[in-house]
GROMACS .gro file of C-alpha atoms in nm:
model
  422
    1UNK     CA    1   0.506  -0.975  -0.770
    2UNK     CA    2   0.268  -1.055  -0.485
    3UNK     CA    3   0.151  -0.756  -0.278
    4UNK     CA    4   0.179  -0.745   0.101
    5UNK     CA    5  -0.078  -0.582   0.327
    6UNK     CA    6  -0.113  -0.533   0.701
    7UNK     CA    7  -0.412  -0.700   0.866
    8UNK     CA    8  -0.324  -0.697   1.237
    9UNK     CA    9  -0.150  -0.465   1.485
   10UNK     CA   10  -0.026  -0.506   1.842
   11UNK     CA   11   0.146  -0.246   2.062
   12UNK     CA   12   0.302  -0.231   2.405
   13UNK     CA   13   0.498   0.090   2.471
   14UNK     CA   14   0.567   0.351   2.739
   15UNK     CA   15   0.244   0.515   2.624
   16UNK     CA   16   0.051   0.204   2.731
   17UNK     CA   17  -0.102  -0.124   2.619
   18UNK     CA   18  -0.289  -0.153   2.290
   19UNK     CA   19  -0.315   0.026   1.959
   20UNK     CA   20  -0.597   0.266   2.044
   21UNK     CA   21  -0.443   0.374   2.373
   22UNK     CA   22  -0.110   0.436   2.203
   23UNK     CA   23  -0.250   0.633   1.914
   24UNK     CA   24  -0.479   0.852   2.124
   25UNK     CA   25  -0.201   0.938   2.363
   26UNK     CA   26   0.055   0.988   2.087
   27UNK     CA   27  -0.147   1.242   1.887
   28UNK     CA   28  -0.253   1.426   2.202
   29UNK     CA   29   0.113   1.491   2.287
   30UNK     CA   30   0.149   1.254   2.582
   31UNK     CA   31   0.499   1.146   2.684
   32UNK     CA   32   0.568   0.808   2.847
   33UNK     CA   33   0.906   0.888   3.004
   34UNK     CA   34   0.951   0.898   3.382
   35UNK     CA   35   1.203   0.847   3.660
   36UNK     CA   36   1.322   0.489   3.704
   37UNK     CA   37   1.198   0.352   4.036
   38UNK     CA   38   1.227  -0.027   4.005
   39UNK     CA   39   1.605  -0.059   4.038
   40UNK     CA   40   1.890   0.146   4.184
   41UNK     CA   41   2.001   0.435   3.964
   42UNK     CA   42   2.167   0.643   4.237
   43UNK     CA   43   2.513   0.596   4.086
   44UNK     CA   44   2.403   0.613   3.720
   45UNK     CA   45   2.423   0.940   3.523
   46UNK     CA   46   2.088   0.873   3.352
   47UNK     CA   47   1.796   0.809   3.588
   48UNK     CA   48   1.501   0.815   3.347
   49UNK     CA   49   1.346   0.584   3.088
   50UNK     CA   50   1.036   0.509   2.886
   51UNK     CA   51   0.893   0.221   3.088
   52UNK     CA   52   0.557   0.054   3.038
   53UNK     CA   53   0.305   0.191   3.288
   54UNK     CA   54   0.174  -0.046   3.554
   55UNK     CA   55  -0.195  -0.124   3.557
   56UNK     CA   56  -0.210  -0.023   3.922
   57UNK     CA   57  -0.092   0.326   3.825
   58UNK     CA   58  -0.276   0.349   3.492
   59UNK     CA   59  -0.597   0.140   3.491
   60UNK     CA   60  -0.686   0.233   3.131
   61UNK     CA   61  -0.351   0.184   2.962
   62UNK     CA   62  -0.124   0.009   3.209
   63UNK     CA   63   0.010  -0.345   3.199
   64UNK     CA   64  -0.036  -0.642   3.428
   65UNK     CA   65   0.162  -0.924   3.270
   66UNK     CA   66  -0.041  -1.181   3.464
   67UNK     CA   67  -0.347  -1.076   3.262
   68UNK     CA   68  -0.173  -1.210   2.952
   69UNK     CA   69   0.071  -1.479   3.063
   70UNK     CA   70   0.041  -1.742   3.337
   71UNK     CA   71   0.278  -1.662   3.627
   72UNK     CA   72   0.440  -2.006   3.596
   73UNK     CA   73   0.517  -1.943   3.229
   74UNK     CA   74   0.636  -1.589   3.290
   75UNK     CA   75   0.906  -1.719   3.526
   76UNK     CA   76   1.053  -1.910   3.232
   77UNK     CA   77   1.096  -1.620   2.991
   78UNK     CA   78   1.270  -1.283   2.985
   79UNK     CA   79   1.059  -0.969   2.981
   80UNK     CA   80   1.137  -0.902   2.615
   81UNK     CA   81   0.972  -1.233   2.523
   82UNK     CA   82   0.674  -1.150   2.744
   83UNK     CA   83   0.636  -0.811   2.578
   84UNK     CA   84   0.661  -0.967   2.232
   85UNK     CA   85   0.408  -1.238   2.316
   86UNK     CA   86   0.160  -0.982   2.445
   87UNK     CA   87   0.192  -0.766   2.134
   88UNK     CA   88   0.174  -1.070   1.906
   89UNK     CA   89  -0.143  -1.184   2.080
   90UNK     CA   90  -0.300  -0.844   2.017
   91UNK     CA   91  -0.196  -0.843   1.651
   92UNK     CA   92  -0.311  -1.198   1.576
   93UNK     CA   93  -0.646  -1.144   1.746
   94UNK     CA   94  -0.685  -0.814   1.560
   95UNK     CA   95  -0.619  -0.988   1.227
   96UNK     CA   96  -0.873  -1.263   1.288
   97UNK     CA   97  -0.633  -1.513   1.128
   98UNK     CA   98  -0.687  -1.861   1.274
   99UNK     CA   99  -0.540  -2.125   1.042
  100UNK     CA  100  -0.745  -2.444   1.066
  101UNK     CA  101  -0.563  -2.669   0.821
  102UNK     CA  102  -0.211  -2.806   0.811
  103UNK     CA  103  -0.141  -2.622   0.487
  104UNK     CA  104  -0.252  -2.290   0.634
  105UNK     CA  105  -0.025  -2.345   0.936
  106UNK     CA  106   0.263  -2.432   0.705
  107UNK     CA  107   0.201  -2.109   0.513
  108UNK     CA  108   0.207  -1.889   0.827
  109UNK     CA  109   0.546  -1.784   0.964
  110UNK     CA  110   0.709  -1.562   1.224
  111UNK     CA  111   0.996  -1.312   1.217
  112UNK     CA  112   1.033  -1.132   1.549
  113UNK     CA  113   1.359  -0.981   1.667
  114UNK     CA  114   1.530  -0.786   1.941
  115UNK     CA  115   1.836  -0.566   1.954
  116UNK     CA  116   1.968  -0.703   2.283
  117UNK     CA  117   1.729  -0.978   2.395
  118UNK     CA  118   1.741  -1.123   2.745
  119UNK     CA  119   1.994  -0.882   2.893
  120UNK     CA  120   1.823  -0.865   3.233
  121UNK     CA  121   1.802  -1.244   3.258
  122UNK     CA  122   2.169  -1.280   3.164
  123UNK     CA  123   2.271  -1.021   3.424
  124UNK     CA  124   2.058  -1.170   3.701
  125UNK     CA  125   2.175  -1.525   3.625
  126UNK     CA  126   2.539  -1.416   3.629
  127UNK     CA  127   2.490  -1.270   3.976
  128UNK     CA  128   2.315  -1.588   4.089
  129UNK     CA  129   2.590  -1.809   3.951
  130UNK     CA  130   2.861  -1.609   4.122
  131UNK     CA  131   2.683  -1.593   4.457
  132UNK     CA  132   2.518  -1.936   4.483
  133UNK     CA  133   2.684  -2.159   4.225
  134UNK     CA  134   2.578  -2.343   3.907
  135UNK     CA  135   2.312  -2.558   4.071
  136UNK     CA  136   2.095  -2.253   4.113
  137UNK     CA  137   2.098  -2.169   3.742
  138UNK     CA  138   1.758  -2.235   3.587
  139UNK     CA  139   1.729  -2.492   3.306
  140UNK     CA  140   1.520  -2.226   3.131
  141UNK     CA  141   1.802  -1.970   3.143
  142UNK     CA  142   1.926  -2.016   2.786
  143UNK     CA  143   1.585  -2.039   2.612
  144UNK     CA  144   1.458  -1.745   2.819
  145UNK     CA  145   1.737  -1.518   2.694
  146UNK     CA  146   1.785  -1.624   2.330
  147UNK     CA  147   1.650  -1.367   2.086
  148UNK     CA  148   1.502  -1.618   1.841
  149UNK     CA  149   1.297  -1.774   2.120
  150UNK     CA  150   1.046  -1.490   2.083
  151UNK     CA  151   0.965  -1.616   1.735
  152UNK     CA  152   0.975  -1.969   1.871
  153UNK     CA  153   0.732  -1.895   2.154
  154UNK     CA  154   0.481  -1.730   1.920
  155UNK     CA  155   0.498  -2.013   1.668
  156UNK     CA  156   0.455  -2.274   1.943
  157UNK     CA  157   0.161  -2.091   2.100
  158UNK     CA  158  -0.029  -2.065   1.770
  159UNK     CA  159   0.100  -2.364   1.578
  160UNK     CA  160   0.252  -2.154   1.298
  161UNK     CA  161   0.484  -2.385   1.101
  162UNK     CA  162   0.599  -2.157   0.819
  163UNK     CA  163   0.930  -1.967   0.804
  164UNK     CA  164   1.060  -1.914   1.158
  165UNK     CA  165   1.333  -1.656   1.175
  166UNK     CA  166   1.470  -1.374   1.389
  167UNK     CA  167   1.648  -1.045   1.327
  168UNK     CA  168   1.921  -0.889   1.540
  169UNK     CA  169   2.032  -0.560   1.387
  170UNK     CA  170   2.041  -0.323   1.684
  171UNK     CA  171   1.797  -0.034   1.641
  172UNK     CA  172   1.704  -0.138   1.286
  173UNK     CA  173   1.573  -0.477   1.401
  174UNK     CA  174   1.198  -0.408   1.391
  175UNK     CA  175   1.209  -0.251   1.046
  176UNK     CA  176   1.432  -0.526   0.908
  177UNK     CA  177   1.195  -0.790   1.048
  178UNK     CA  178   0.898  -0.630   0.870
  179UNK     CA  179   1.091  -0.582   0.546
  180UNK     CA  180   1.229  -0.936   0.546
  181UNK     CA  181   0.888  -1.083   0.628
  182UNK     CA  182   0.727  -0.885   0.346
  183UNK     CA  183   0.978  -1.029   0.101
  184UNK     CA  184   0.910  -1.381   0.222
  185UNK     CA  185   0.545  -1.325   0.130
  186UNK     CA  186   0.631  -1.150  -0.196
  187UNK     CA  187   0.846  -1.443  -0.308
  188UNK     CA  188   0.576  -1.695  -0.221
  189UNK     CA  189   0.735  -1.872   0.077
  190UNK     CA  190   0.441  -1.783   0.303
  191UNK     CA  191   0.099  -1.623   0.284
  192UNK     CA  192   0.095  -1.474   0.636
  193UNK     CA  193   0.385  -1.355   0.853
  194UNK     CA  194   0.392  -1.229   1.210
  195UNK     CA  195   0.664  -0.962   1.218
  196UNK     CA  196   0.812  -0.704   1.453
  197UNK     CA  197   1.041  -0.654   1.749
  198UNK     CA  198   1.056  -0.644   2.129
  199UNK     CA  199   1.298  -0.498   2.382
  200UNK     CA  200   1.341  -0.493   2.760
  201UNK     CA  201   1.688  -0.354   2.815
  202UNK     CA  202   1.594  -0.102   3.081
  203UNK     CA  203   1.784  -0.270   3.362
  204UNK     CA  204   2.088  -0.173   3.562
  205UNK     CA  205   2.346  -0.320   3.324
  206UNK     CA  206   2.167  -0.188   3.017
  207UNK     CA  207   2.151   0.165   3.151
  208UNK     CA  208   2.512   0.152   3.269
  209UNK     CA  209   2.632   0.027   2.930
  210UNK     CA  210   2.462   0.295   2.722
  211UNK     CA  211   2.561   0.560   2.977
  212UNK     CA  212   2.925   0.452   2.948
  213UNK     CA  213   2.896   0.503   2.572
  214UNK     CA  214   2.767   0.855   2.645
  215UNK     CA  215   2.456   0.785   2.440
  216UNK     CA  216   2.188   0.870   2.698
  217UNK     CA  217   2.029   1.198   2.800
  218UNK     CA  218   2.152   1.316   3.140
  219UNK     CA  219   2.035   1.677   3.159
  220UNK     CA  220   1.668   1.608   3.228
  221UNK     CA  221   1.669   1.367   3.521
  222UNK     CA  222   1.443   1.606   3.710
  223UNK     CA  223   1.216   1.670   3.409
  224UNK     CA  224   1.183   1.332   3.236
  225UNK     CA  225   0.903   1.430   3.001
  226UNK     CA  226   1.126   1.701   2.850
  227UNK     CA  227   1.420   1.468   2.789
  228UNK     CA  228   1.350   1.327   2.442
  229UNK     CA  229   1.361   1.630   2.212
  230UNK     CA  230   1.467   1.546   1.856
  231UNK     CA  231   1.612   1.840   1.656
  232UNK     CA  232   1.587   2.073   1.954
  233UNK     CA  233   1.905   2.264   2.043
  234UNK     CA  234   1.886   2.133   2.402
  235UNK     CA  235   1.888   1.764   2.308
  236UNK     CA  236   2.166   1.569   2.478
  237UNK     CA  237   2.111   1.200   2.401
  238UNK     CA  238   1.845   0.937   2.364
  239UNK     CA  239   1.616   0.800   2.633
  240UNK     CA  240   1.589   0.424   2.681
  241UNK     CA  241   1.246   0.277   2.613
  242UNK     CA  242   1.085  -0.067   2.642
  243UNK     CA  243   0.804  -0.257   2.476
  244UNK     CA  244   0.709  -0.431   2.154
  245UNK     CA  245   0.537  -0.383   1.822
  246UNK     CA  246   0.399  -0.668   1.612
  247UNK     CA  247   0.225  -0.669   1.273
  248UNK     CA  248   0.039  -0.938   1.084
  249UNK     CA  249   0.146  -0.920   0.720
  250UNK     CA  250  -0.053  -1.099   0.455
  251UNK     CA  251  -0.057  -1.155   0.082
  252UNK     CA  252  -0.324  -0.918  -0.047
  253UNK     CA  253  -0.540  -1.167  -0.235
  254UNK     CA  254  -0.527  -1.403   0.063
  255UNK     CA  255  -0.651  -1.121   0.288
  256UNK     CA  256  -0.926  -1.017   0.048
  257UNK     CA  257  -1.045  -1.373   0.002
  258UNK     CA  258  -1.106  -1.415   0.375
  259UNK     CA  259  -1.255  -1.066   0.413
  260UNK     CA  260  -0.982  -0.937   0.639
  261UNK     CA  261  -0.959  -0.575   0.752
  262UNK     CA  262  -0.666  -0.413   0.567
  263UNK     CA  263  -0.484  -0.124   0.732
  264UNK     CA  264  -0.218  -0.047   0.473
  265UNK     CA  265   0.033  -0.198   0.231
  266UNK     CA  266   0.406  -0.256   0.271
  267UNK     CA  267   0.514  -0.104  -0.059
  268UNK     CA  268   0.890  -0.073  -0.034
  269UNK     CA  269   1.191  -0.187   0.166
  270UNK     CA  270   1.546  -0.059   0.153
  271UNK     CA  271   1.854  -0.152   0.353
  272UNK     CA  272   2.218  -0.052   0.354
  273UNK     CA  273   2.539  -0.040   0.555
  274UNK     CA  274   2.749   0.264   0.647
  275UNK     CA  275   3.081   0.076   0.671
  276UNK     CA  276   3.196   0.366   0.886
  277UNK     CA  277   3.191   0.334   1.268
  278UNK     CA  278   3.058   0.100   1.539
  279UNK     CA  279   2.822   0.358   1.689
  280UNK     CA  280   2.827   0.683   1.489
  281UNK     CA  281   2.655   0.726   1.152
  282UNK     CA  282   2.858   0.840   0.854
  283UNK     CA  283   2.873   1.220   0.865
  284UNK     CA  284   2.735   1.261   0.514
  285UNK     CA  285   2.436   1.040   0.595
  286UNK     CA  286   2.497   0.837   0.281
  287UNK     CA  287   2.397   0.502   0.436
  288UNK     CA  288   2.059   0.630   0.546
  289UNK     CA  289   2.009   0.808   0.217
  290UNK     CA  290   2.076   0.490   0.019
  291UNK     CA  291   1.834   0.290   0.235
  292UNK     CA  292   1.562   0.550   0.180
  293UNK     CA  293   1.632   0.568  -0.192
  294UNK     CA  294   1.615   0.189  -0.222
  295UNK     CA  295   1.284   0.181  -0.037
  296UNK     CA  296   1.113   0.437  -0.262
  297UNK     CA  297   1.251   0.266  -0.572
  298UNK     CA  298   1.118  -0.066  -0.445
  299UNK     CA  299   0.781   0.099  -0.388
  300UNK     CA  300   0.777   0.241  -0.740
  301UNK     CA  301   0.723   0.597  -0.624
  302UNK     CA  302   0.928   0.917  -0.618
  303UNK     CA  303   1.046   1.105  -0.310
  304UNK     CA  304   0.789   1.377  -0.377
  305UNK     CA  305   0.514   1.117  -0.329
  306UNK     CA  306   0.605   1.091   0.041
  307UNK     CA  307   0.353   1.274   0.257
  308UNK     CA  308   0.501   1.189   0.598
  309UNK     CA  309   0.831   1.054   0.728
  310UNK     CA  310   0.855   0.888   1.068
  311UNK     CA  311   1.221   0.965   1.129
  312UNK     CA  312   1.469   0.763   1.331
  313UNK     CA  313   1.519   1.089   1.526
  314UNK     CA  314   1.664   0.961   1.853
  315UNK     CA  315   1.740   1.302   2.011
  316UNK     CA  316   2.117   1.270   1.981
  317UNK     CA  317   2.320   1.579   1.887
  318UNK     CA  318   2.493   1.415   1.592
  319UNK     CA  319   2.244   1.161   1.455
  320UNK     CA  320   1.939   1.386   1.429
  321UNK     CA  321   2.097   1.635   1.193
  322UNK     CA  322   2.277   1.372   0.986
  323UNK     CA  323   1.942   1.200   0.920
  324UNK     CA  324   1.773   1.530   0.840
  325UNK     CA  325   2.042   1.618   0.588
  326UNK     CA  326   1.995   1.279   0.422
  327UNK     CA  327   1.619   1.338   0.409
  328UNK     CA  328   1.682   1.681   0.257
  329UNK     CA  329   1.902   1.519  -0.005
  330UNK     CA  330   1.623   1.272  -0.081
  331UNK     CA  331   1.343   1.530  -0.103
  332UNK     CA  332   1.540   1.799  -0.286
  333UNK     CA  333   1.364   2.134  -0.319
  334UNK     CA  334   1.031   1.996  -0.196
  335UNK     CA  335   1.119   1.959   0.174
  336UNK     CA  336   0.829   2.173   0.293
  337UNK     CA  337   0.570   1.942   0.130
  338UNK     CA  338   0.655   1.641   0.347
  339UNK     CA  339   0.581   1.634   0.718
  340UNK     CA  340   0.853   1.474   0.933
  341UNK     CA  341   0.834   1.385   1.301
  342UNK     CA  342   0.999   1.165   1.560
  343UNK     CA  343   0.762   0.965   1.778
  344UNK     CA  344   1.059   0.878   2.000
  345UNK     CA  345   0.986   1.215   2.158
  346UNK     CA  346   0.686   1.038   2.318
  347UNK     CA  347   0.820   0.688   2.382
  348UNK     CA  348   1.195   0.716   2.408
  349UNK     CA  349   1.409   0.483   2.197
  350UNK     CA  350   1.292   0.123   2.206
  351UNK     CA  351   1.604  -0.010   2.032
  352UNK     CA  352   1.513  -0.335   1.852
  353UNK     CA  353   1.141  -0.270   1.894
  354UNK     CA  354   1.155   0.089   1.765
  355UNK     CA  355   1.122   0.013   1.393
  356UNK     CA  356   0.813  -0.203   1.442
  357UNK     CA  357   0.642   0.041   1.677
  358UNK     CA  358   0.714   0.330   1.444
  359UNK     CA  359   0.589   0.133   1.144
  360UNK     CA  360   0.262   0.088   1.330
  361UNK     CA  361   0.247   0.459   1.411
  362UNK     CA  362   0.311   0.524   1.042
  363UNK     CA  363   0.023   0.295   0.944
  364UNK     CA  364  -0.206   0.472   1.189
  365UNK     CA  365  -0.106   0.808   1.042
  366UNK     CA  366  -0.241   0.685   0.708
  367UNK     CA  367  -0.557   0.541   0.862
  368UNK     CA  368  -0.631   0.860   1.055
  369UNK     CA  369  -0.474   1.117   0.818
  370UNK     CA  370  -0.276   1.271   1.103
  371UNK     CA  371   0.098   1.328   1.137
  372UNK     CA  372   0.194   1.275   1.504
  373UNK     CA  373   0.394   1.550   1.675
  374UNK     CA  374   0.758   1.592   1.766
  375UNK     CA  375   0.730   1.673   2.136
  376UNK     CA  376   0.962   1.921   2.306
  377UNK     CA  377   1.075   2.080   1.980
  378UNK     CA  378   1.089   2.432   2.123
  379UNK     CA  379   1.416   2.566   1.982
  380UNK     CA  380   1.482   2.397   1.647
  381UNK     CA  381   1.842   2.335   1.545
  382UNK     CA  382   1.948   2.578   1.273
  383UNK     CA  383   2.002   2.285   1.036
  384UNK     CA  384   1.636   2.184   1.075
  385UNK     CA  385   1.492   2.512   0.951
  386UNK     CA  386   1.274   2.477   0.642
  387UNK     CA  387   1.154   2.127   0.733
  388UNK     CA  388   0.800   2.062   0.855
  389UNK     CA  389   0.890   1.877   1.178
  390UNK     CA  390   0.537   1.890   1.327
  391UNK     CA  391   0.649   2.058   1.649
  392UNK     CA  392   0.447   2.007   1.968
  393UNK     CA  393   0.105   1.946   1.809
  394UNK     CA  394  -0.010   1.673   1.569
  395UNK     CA  395  -0.113   1.783   1.223
  396UNK     CA  396  -0.410   1.683   1.011
  397UNK     CA  397  -0.309   1.639   0.648
  398UNK     CA  398  -0.338   1.413   0.347
  399UNK     CA  399  -0.120   1.106   0.400
  400UNK     CA  400  -0.102   0.834   0.135
  401UNK     CA  401   0.263   0.728   0.148
  402UNK     CA  402   0.487   0.715   0.454
  403UNK     CA  403   0.858   0.646   0.495
  404UNK     CA  404   0.972   0.497   0.826
  405UNK     CA  405   1.345   0.504   0.908
  406UNK     CA  406   1.550   0.289   1.147
  407UNK     CA  407   1.927   0.313   1.181
  408UNK     CA  408   2.144   0.109   1.418
  409UNK     CA  409   2.486   0.062   1.572
  410UNK     CA  410   2.733  -0.088   1.330
  411UNK     CA  411   2.592   0.126   1.051
  412UNK     CA  412   2.292  -0.093   0.973
  413UNK     CA  413   2.005   0.096   0.806
  414UNK     CA  414   1.648   0.006   0.715
  415UNK     CA  415   1.369   0.207   0.555
  416UNK     CA  416   1.010   0.106   0.488
  417UNK     CA  417   0.759   0.267   0.253
  418UNK     CA  418   0.406   0.208   0.373
  419UNK     CA  419   0.105   0.323   0.178
  420UNK     CA  420  -0.271   0.306   0.158
  421UNK     CA  421  -0.382  -0.019  -0.006
  422UNK     CA  422  -0.603   0.131  -0.277
   0.00000   0.00000   0.00000
């Protein structure tokens, strides 16, 4: 079976723009969650989110979309597409992959997804239609909101003519996109795949919808940076986040032949369904457990070979402990040997982009031999005792194999095993 390696990375998160900015801020314990100030939240129970910093406020790590996308083009796409395009540009440039023949273009594909897609565009266009009539609806409305148009925009920009696909599996989207893309390469349908996810659901309707489902944190509106606190007894829901994560995946011999920089290898991929509830995970955590077990079997390793787990860890009262119990079931008596943390404590929950962003953080943990911290873990839940959850401060340690978990509404689960490419 062909091996799949990672040769390019692109990140856009509440911690900032770019891989280096993200990693430096992540391991130093920075938190990218603040009060929402760009739309009215006065009547919403949750008033905070992980939003991408503006360049005017953060010259080193902030975003000015006009630096990346022409204003005329930006008017024709939803923010989630813009975020995905920016991250894809970073990843492709980082990889150095510029196909110059028709065959190379035909062997390069794209799988980029989103959990919700153009929610803001749909909401704004609905208001416009109702107030001013159908003649005011943009001809770009549909292609600006469709989730698969992120993959389409990237393929059009770079001329990639290989497999063009998209994933929509709620909060598992990014991980599923990477896993599916790796299998496309493994089975020989492409040599290079651009894979990941993007999300921009932090808008009035998005916040109202998740708040109505009682999924969001509401106790920390006055202390946003304390709000995302996986496994802490004071956790009260997840915090919405925005951004994108994109990876360039490549068949290993193809990467070696062109002298590409190799970050890590996608070793295993597991997926499962809970068949339980539309929003809540199964109480015994069996779906997540089976996804993790499938991933380590696919990688050809045992659970004790895992040095670090980037947990789904959303900071919800129910989900955090269910996942931890499933991890405990996987690791058995060796739970103290594997470090586990939730980087959502720094970024919030980026929904369909989360799995891709966390896969990149997992890769960087291997490159730098550092497990990033779980911020705000001050009073651990009694069920978390005995686990190494890397509270507050990042941890230097040997990291060769990492498991990255993503679980979504509808009981859709994805796990990735990422390892050093020795």
